[in-house]
XYZ file of C-alpha atoms in Angstrom:
346
model
C 66.546 133.898 -54.922
C 68.377 130.681 -54.045
C 67.585 127.530 -55.962
C 66.468 124.301 -54.299
C 68.240 121.665 -56.400
C 66.567 118.317 -57.070
C 67.714 115.344 -59.173
C 65.164 112.811 -60.427
C 66.026 109.455 -61.957
C 62.637 108.983 -63.600
C 62.496 105.324 -64.532
C 59.857 103.230 -66.234
C 59.739 100.855 -63.262
C 61.422 102.643 -60.337
C 62.300 106.276 -59.639
C 64.730 107.960 -57.256
C 64.651 111.541 -55.975
C 67.622 113.414 -54.487
C 68.020 116.845 -52.892
C 71.287 118.631 -52.157
C 70.585 119.013 -48.445
C 69.005 115.607 -47.650
C 70.402 113.152 -50.198
C 68.036 110.414 -51.431
C 64.538 111.296 -50.207
C 62.529 108.828 -52.294
C 63.122 105.447 -53.916
C 59.919 103.786 -55.055
C 58.056 102.203 -57.986
C 56.980 104.635 -60.731
C 53.282 104.011 -60.187
C 50.248 106.109 -59.300
C 46.686 105.070 -58.422
C 43.997 107.412 -59.783
C 40.248 107.743 -59.356
C 38.823 107.097 -62.829
C 36.007 109.626 -62.420
C 38.127 112.621 -61.382
C 41.758 111.725 -62.124
C 42.611 112.411 -58.473
C 45.714 110.593 -57.231
C 45.020 108.392 -54.210
C 48.331 106.510 -53.871
C 51.898 106.578 -55.159
C 54.878 104.267 -55.307
C 54.841 100.936 -53.492
C 51.306 101.420 -52.194
C 50.047 102.043 -55.737
C 52.040 99.106 -57.127
C 50.519 96.681 -54.614
C 47.085 97.716 -55.924
C 47.877 96.285 -59.385
C 45.273 93.598 -60.041
C 43.661 94.245 -56.634
C 42.092 97.706 -56.953
C 38.299 98.244 -57.211
C 36.834 99.220 -60.582
C 36.809 102.946 -59.805
C 40.595 102.993 -59.198
C 43.129 102.741 -62.030
C 46.786 101.961 -61.327
C 49.030 103.567 -63.941
C 52.729 103.436 -64.776
C 53.064 106.865 -66.452
C 56.239 106.016 -68.363
C 56.724 103.516 -71.127
C 60.183 102.781 -72.532
C 61.616 105.597 -70.409
C 59.365 108.372 -71.779
C 55.954 109.738 -70.804
C 53.014 107.662 -72.007
C 50.261 109.061 -69.737
C 50.567 112.821 -69.278
C 48.024 113.282 -66.477
C 49.528 110.482 -64.407
C 53.078 111.724 -65.106
C 52.162 115.204 -63.888
C 50.667 113.755 -60.687
C 53.766 111.605 -60.114
C 56.219 114.464 -60.749
C 54.196 116.769 -58.479
C 54.419 114.107 -55.760
C 58.203 113.820 -56.196
C 58.729 117.585 -56.161
C 56.410 117.965 -53.154
C 58.360 115.359 -51.165
C 61.704 116.865 -52.229
C 60.594 120.414 -51.350
C 59.650 119.873 -47.711
C 61.217 122.739 -45.799
C 61.913 124.624 -49.051
C 58.420 125.752 -50.064
C 59.447 129.309 -50.949
C 62.578 128.496 -52.929
C 62.520 128.079 -56.678
C 62.938 124.473 -57.772
C 65.794 123.492 -60.102
C 65.098 119.954 -61.324
C 67.610 117.793 -63.214
C 66.074 114.745 -64.915
C 67.638 112.026 -67.064
C 66.105 110.856 -70.338
C 66.962 107.869 -72.556
C 69.392 108.512 -75.394
C 66.638 107.417 -77.761
C 64.126 110.019 -76.513
C 62.913 112.338 -79.278
C 62.738 116.137 -79.113
C 58.948 115.877 -78.788
C 59.253 113.421 -75.883
C 61.788 115.657 -74.106
C 59.582 118.725 -74.576
C 56.654 116.791 -73.096
C 58.723 115.892 -70.027
C 59.785 119.520 -69.516
C 56.176 120.707 -69.798
C 54.935 118.183 -67.251
C 57.786 118.990 -64.840
C 56.935 122.699 -65.103
C 53.251 121.976 -64.538
C 54.246 119.933 -61.473
C 56.010 122.924 -59.890
C 59.543 123.150 -61.345
C 60.972 126.582 -62.119
C 64.063 125.364 -63.936
C 64.132 122.019 -65.749
C 67.268 120.485 -67.252
C 67.619 117.160 -69.029
C 70.633 114.859 -69.291
C 70.941 111.854 -71.581
C 70.954 108.780 -69.367
C 74.161 107.182 -70.752
C 76.208 110.149 -69.466
C 74.777 109.825 -65.958
C 75.108 106.029 -66.005
C 78.763 106.157 -67.086
C 79.680 108.817 -64.523
C 77.893 106.856 -61.804
C 79.834 103.729 -62.777
C 83.114 105.630 -62.400
C 84.070 105.663 -66.090
C 86.516 108.426 -67.177
C 84.264 109.715 -69.963
C 86.228 112.963 -70.353
C 89.364 111.147 -71.510
C 90.206 110.283 -75.154
C 89.458 106.614 -74.596
C 86.553 104.301 -75.390
C 84.274 103.696 -72.392
C 81.428 101.185 -72.742
C 78.406 101.242 -70.427
C 75.499 98.789 -70.679
C 72.402 100.188 -68.958
C 69.561 97.664 -68.590
C 66.634 99.488 -67.015
C 62.938 98.792 -66.768
C 61.790 100.058 -70.163
C 64.988 100.549 -72.151
C 68.425 99.045 -72.647
C 71.124 101.436 -73.847
C 74.570 100.231 -74.876
C 76.806 103.270 -75.226
C 80.426 104.016 -76.026
C 81.632 107.399 -74.755
C 84.835 109.379 -75.222
C 85.791 113.020 -74.558
C 82.417 113.749 -72.891
C 80.547 112.726 -76.017
C 78.634 109.704 -77.245
C 80.495 107.847 -79.983
C 77.738 105.311 -80.597
C 74.621 104.177 -78.763
C 72.343 101.223 -79.391
C 69.028 102.107 -77.745
C 66.620 99.212 -77.361
C 63.106 99.662 -76.012
C 63.333 96.268 -74.359
C 64.581 95.608 -70.824
C 63.309 94.494 -67.410
C 59.614 94.978 -68.164
C 59.945 92.948 -71.363
C 61.490 90.170 -69.275
C 58.516 90.236 -66.885
C 56.143 90.018 -69.844
C 58.185 87.140 -71.275
C 57.789 85.229 -67.995
C 54.027 85.837 -68.024
C 53.797 84.717 -71.662
C 55.827 81.589 -70.910
C 53.409 80.424 -68.206
C 50.407 81.319 -70.353
C 51.649 79.539 -73.476
C 53.264 76.459 -71.958
C 50.955 75.782 -69.014
C 47.795 77.804 -69.753
C 48.502 79.387 -66.386
C 48.021 83.083 -65.567
C 50.261 85.020 -63.181
C 50.270 88.723 -62.343
C 52.847 91.353 -63.231
C 54.268 91.518 -59.702
C 54.549 87.723 -59.489
C 56.398 87.602 -62.823
C 58.849 90.250 -61.620
C 59.554 88.356 -58.391
C 60.117 85.096 -60.308
C 62.551 86.885 -62.643
C 64.477 88.395 -59.724
C 64.652 85.186 -57.696
C 65.115 82.530 -60.373
C 66.053 84.329 -63.589
C 69.440 83.928 -65.266
C 70.793 84.634 -68.746
C 73.511 81.972 -68.559
C 73.277 78.390 -67.243
C 74.182 78.382 -63.549
C 73.805 74.752 -62.487
C 70.424 75.267 -60.798
C 68.421 74.052 -63.795
C 66.998 70.880 -62.208
C 65.808 72.671 -59.068
C 62.069 73.359 -58.878
C 59.874 75.974 -57.248
C 56.155 76.572 -56.738
C 54.066 79.326 -58.318
C 50.578 80.475 -57.376
C 48.237 81.680 -60.115
C 45.079 80.927 -62.081
C 44.337 77.952 -64.270
C 43.232 79.742 -67.448
C 40.954 76.836 -68.433
C 39.018 76.570 -65.166
C 39.516 80.083 -63.791
C 40.412 78.560 -60.417
C 43.460 79.372 -58.259
C 46.152 76.704 -58.458
C 49.762 75.977 -57.600
C 52.228 74.963 -60.287
C 55.671 73.386 -59.893
C 58.252 74.417 -62.522
C 62.001 74.013 -63.071
C 64.361 76.951 -62.556
C 65.852 76.330 -66.022
C 62.466 77.121 -67.590
C 62.733 80.735 -66.437
C 66.021 80.998 -68.319
C 64.175 79.716 -71.393
C 61.519 82.401 -70.922
C 64.143 85.157 -70.742
C 66.273 83.939 -73.651
C 64.582 86.022 -76.367
C 65.077 89.322 -74.521
C 68.615 88.350 -73.449
C 69.515 87.524 -77.069
C 68.281 90.925 -78.286
C 70.331 92.722 -75.623
C 73.419 90.647 -76.469
C 72.988 91.528 -80.153
C 72.748 95.242 -79.247
C 76.077 95.017 -77.382
C 77.654 93.299 -80.389
C 76.328 95.966 -82.810
C 77.633 98.791 -80.637
C 81.147 97.347 -80.491
C 81.235 96.413 -84.192
C 80.509 100.029 -85.195
C 83.523 101.433 -83.334
C 86.798 102.580 -84.856
C 89.616 100.058 -84.260
C 91.311 102.157 -81.547
C 88.087 102.615 -79.568
C 87.183 98.942 -79.960
C 90.630 98.026 -78.620
C 90.037 100.264 -75.582
C 86.696 98.591 -74.909
C 88.092 95.065 -75.129
C 91.054 96.045 -72.945
C 89.081 97.841 -70.225
C 85.816 95.919 -70.481
C 82.287 97.250 -70.011
C 80.368 98.506 -66.975
C 76.922 96.969 -66.459
C 74.365 99.177 -64.667
C 70.621 99.356 -64.022
C 68.239 96.886 -62.418
C 68.811 94.366 -65.208
C 72.477 94.164 -64.207
C 71.377 92.153 -61.158
C 70.133 89.307 -63.350
C 72.616 86.472 -62.986
C 74.893 85.458 -65.854
C 75.510 88.639 -67.874
C 79.332 88.656 -67.488
C 79.560 84.980 -68.465
C 77.143 85.365 -71.377
C 78.904 88.367 -72.925
C 82.350 86.861 -72.433
C 81.275 83.684 -74.225
C 79.366 85.539 -76.977
C 82.061 88.039 -77.945
C 85.043 87.851 -75.609
C 84.004 91.011 -73.763
C 84.956 91.526 -70.125
C 82.027 92.894 -68.113
C 81.878 94.102 -64.523
C 78.661 94.781 -62.658
C 78.957 98.291 -61.190
C 78.716 98.799 -57.445
C 75.030 99.184 -56.517
C 73.967 99.248 -60.189
C 70.486 100.581 -59.360
C 72.107 103.776 -58.043
C 74.508 104.444 -60.933
C 72.319 106.856 -62.881
C 71.466 108.804 -59.733
C 75.150 108.993 -58.718
C 75.892 110.468 -62.135
C 73.025 112.960 -61.875
C 74.261 114.081 -58.458
C 77.774 114.601 -59.863
C 76.341 116.776 -62.663
C 74.085 118.686 -60.244
C 76.992 119.441 -57.889
C 79.446 120.402 -60.637
C 77.143 121.868 -63.261
C 79.833 124.170 -64.715
C 82.132 121.199 -65.328
C 79.426 119.143 -67.041
C 77.354 121.862 -68.706
C 77.997 120.352 -72.147
C 76.172 117.171 -71.054
C 72.894 119.045 -70.521
C 70.796 118.668 -73.673
C 67.812 120.806 -72.749
C 67.375 123.594 -70.216
C 64.457 125.909 -69.564
C 63.780 128.450 -66.825
C 60.228 129.448 -65.989
C 59.851 133.179 -65.181
C 59.255 134.061 -61.542
C 55.918 135.599 -60.528
C 57.542 139.035 -60.323
C 59.010 138.648 -63.838
C 55.646 137.515 -65.215
C 53.915 140.598 -63.736
C 56.478 143.065 -65.106
């Protein structure tokens, strides 16, 4: 029986789903809304995300992944089933071969949990790839050559700074701190400095629109935020300076900068020379935050380029592996095939 091949970039914040015949079929927030009484899924993706902070008491909005790995198994199964269902339209009777990326820092137990949930969601063959391989391939790095290639992947739940050579990982600094930690830092900033409460979605939008990790000359500009006065409990508007958002993000940005420095410092001299000659590729949603190239150049003299469409880098790498599995078989860290119904009966 022919396989229906599916690639899933299962992210803490956003996920993408690809099929060989249709290309990208889904690109949406990794969120699911469930009825608390039954666990039944009532909404996925953007619709579920917009329910955050607005849903009635009997509905719970869940992000099933935390730091790139499954944190809520029931919700993860519902989300994966939704992805596989959407990807399988027109292919109901074909067996599903699903390729999923996992953080470099994922443990064997966490990877086994992901495989189990993918099987329960309808997959017949599940294969896992460490995310740095997919990210580097998607950024166009020649990871099969005997040369140091540095990729900095700032996602929603994790940041992974990885040097690769000869289709192997030389060193990886995996940090469970990335875009979501930045959103939380923005929320904490407003709460601590102004006693002002804003929601998760509002914090994310402020980060995207006004956030920067290096001074950009817009510090004196101001903007207006809507939220709740924590003292009175009443809705209010607050006017803040753009530079204050940079202050809020500084702690997370410093930790990521330190991870890049540690990764480079642990390299052999020849590999370090390659990295400083060729520079690093910056991928993931966090790559869109302004100021990373300037910050890393000033901090350690490292050239950094933001990859083309950095949100798509991991998926581009997964697609390359899916299309040329024989060429990249050594990059697959876990593979399991579920017996067909006929095999189970025999």
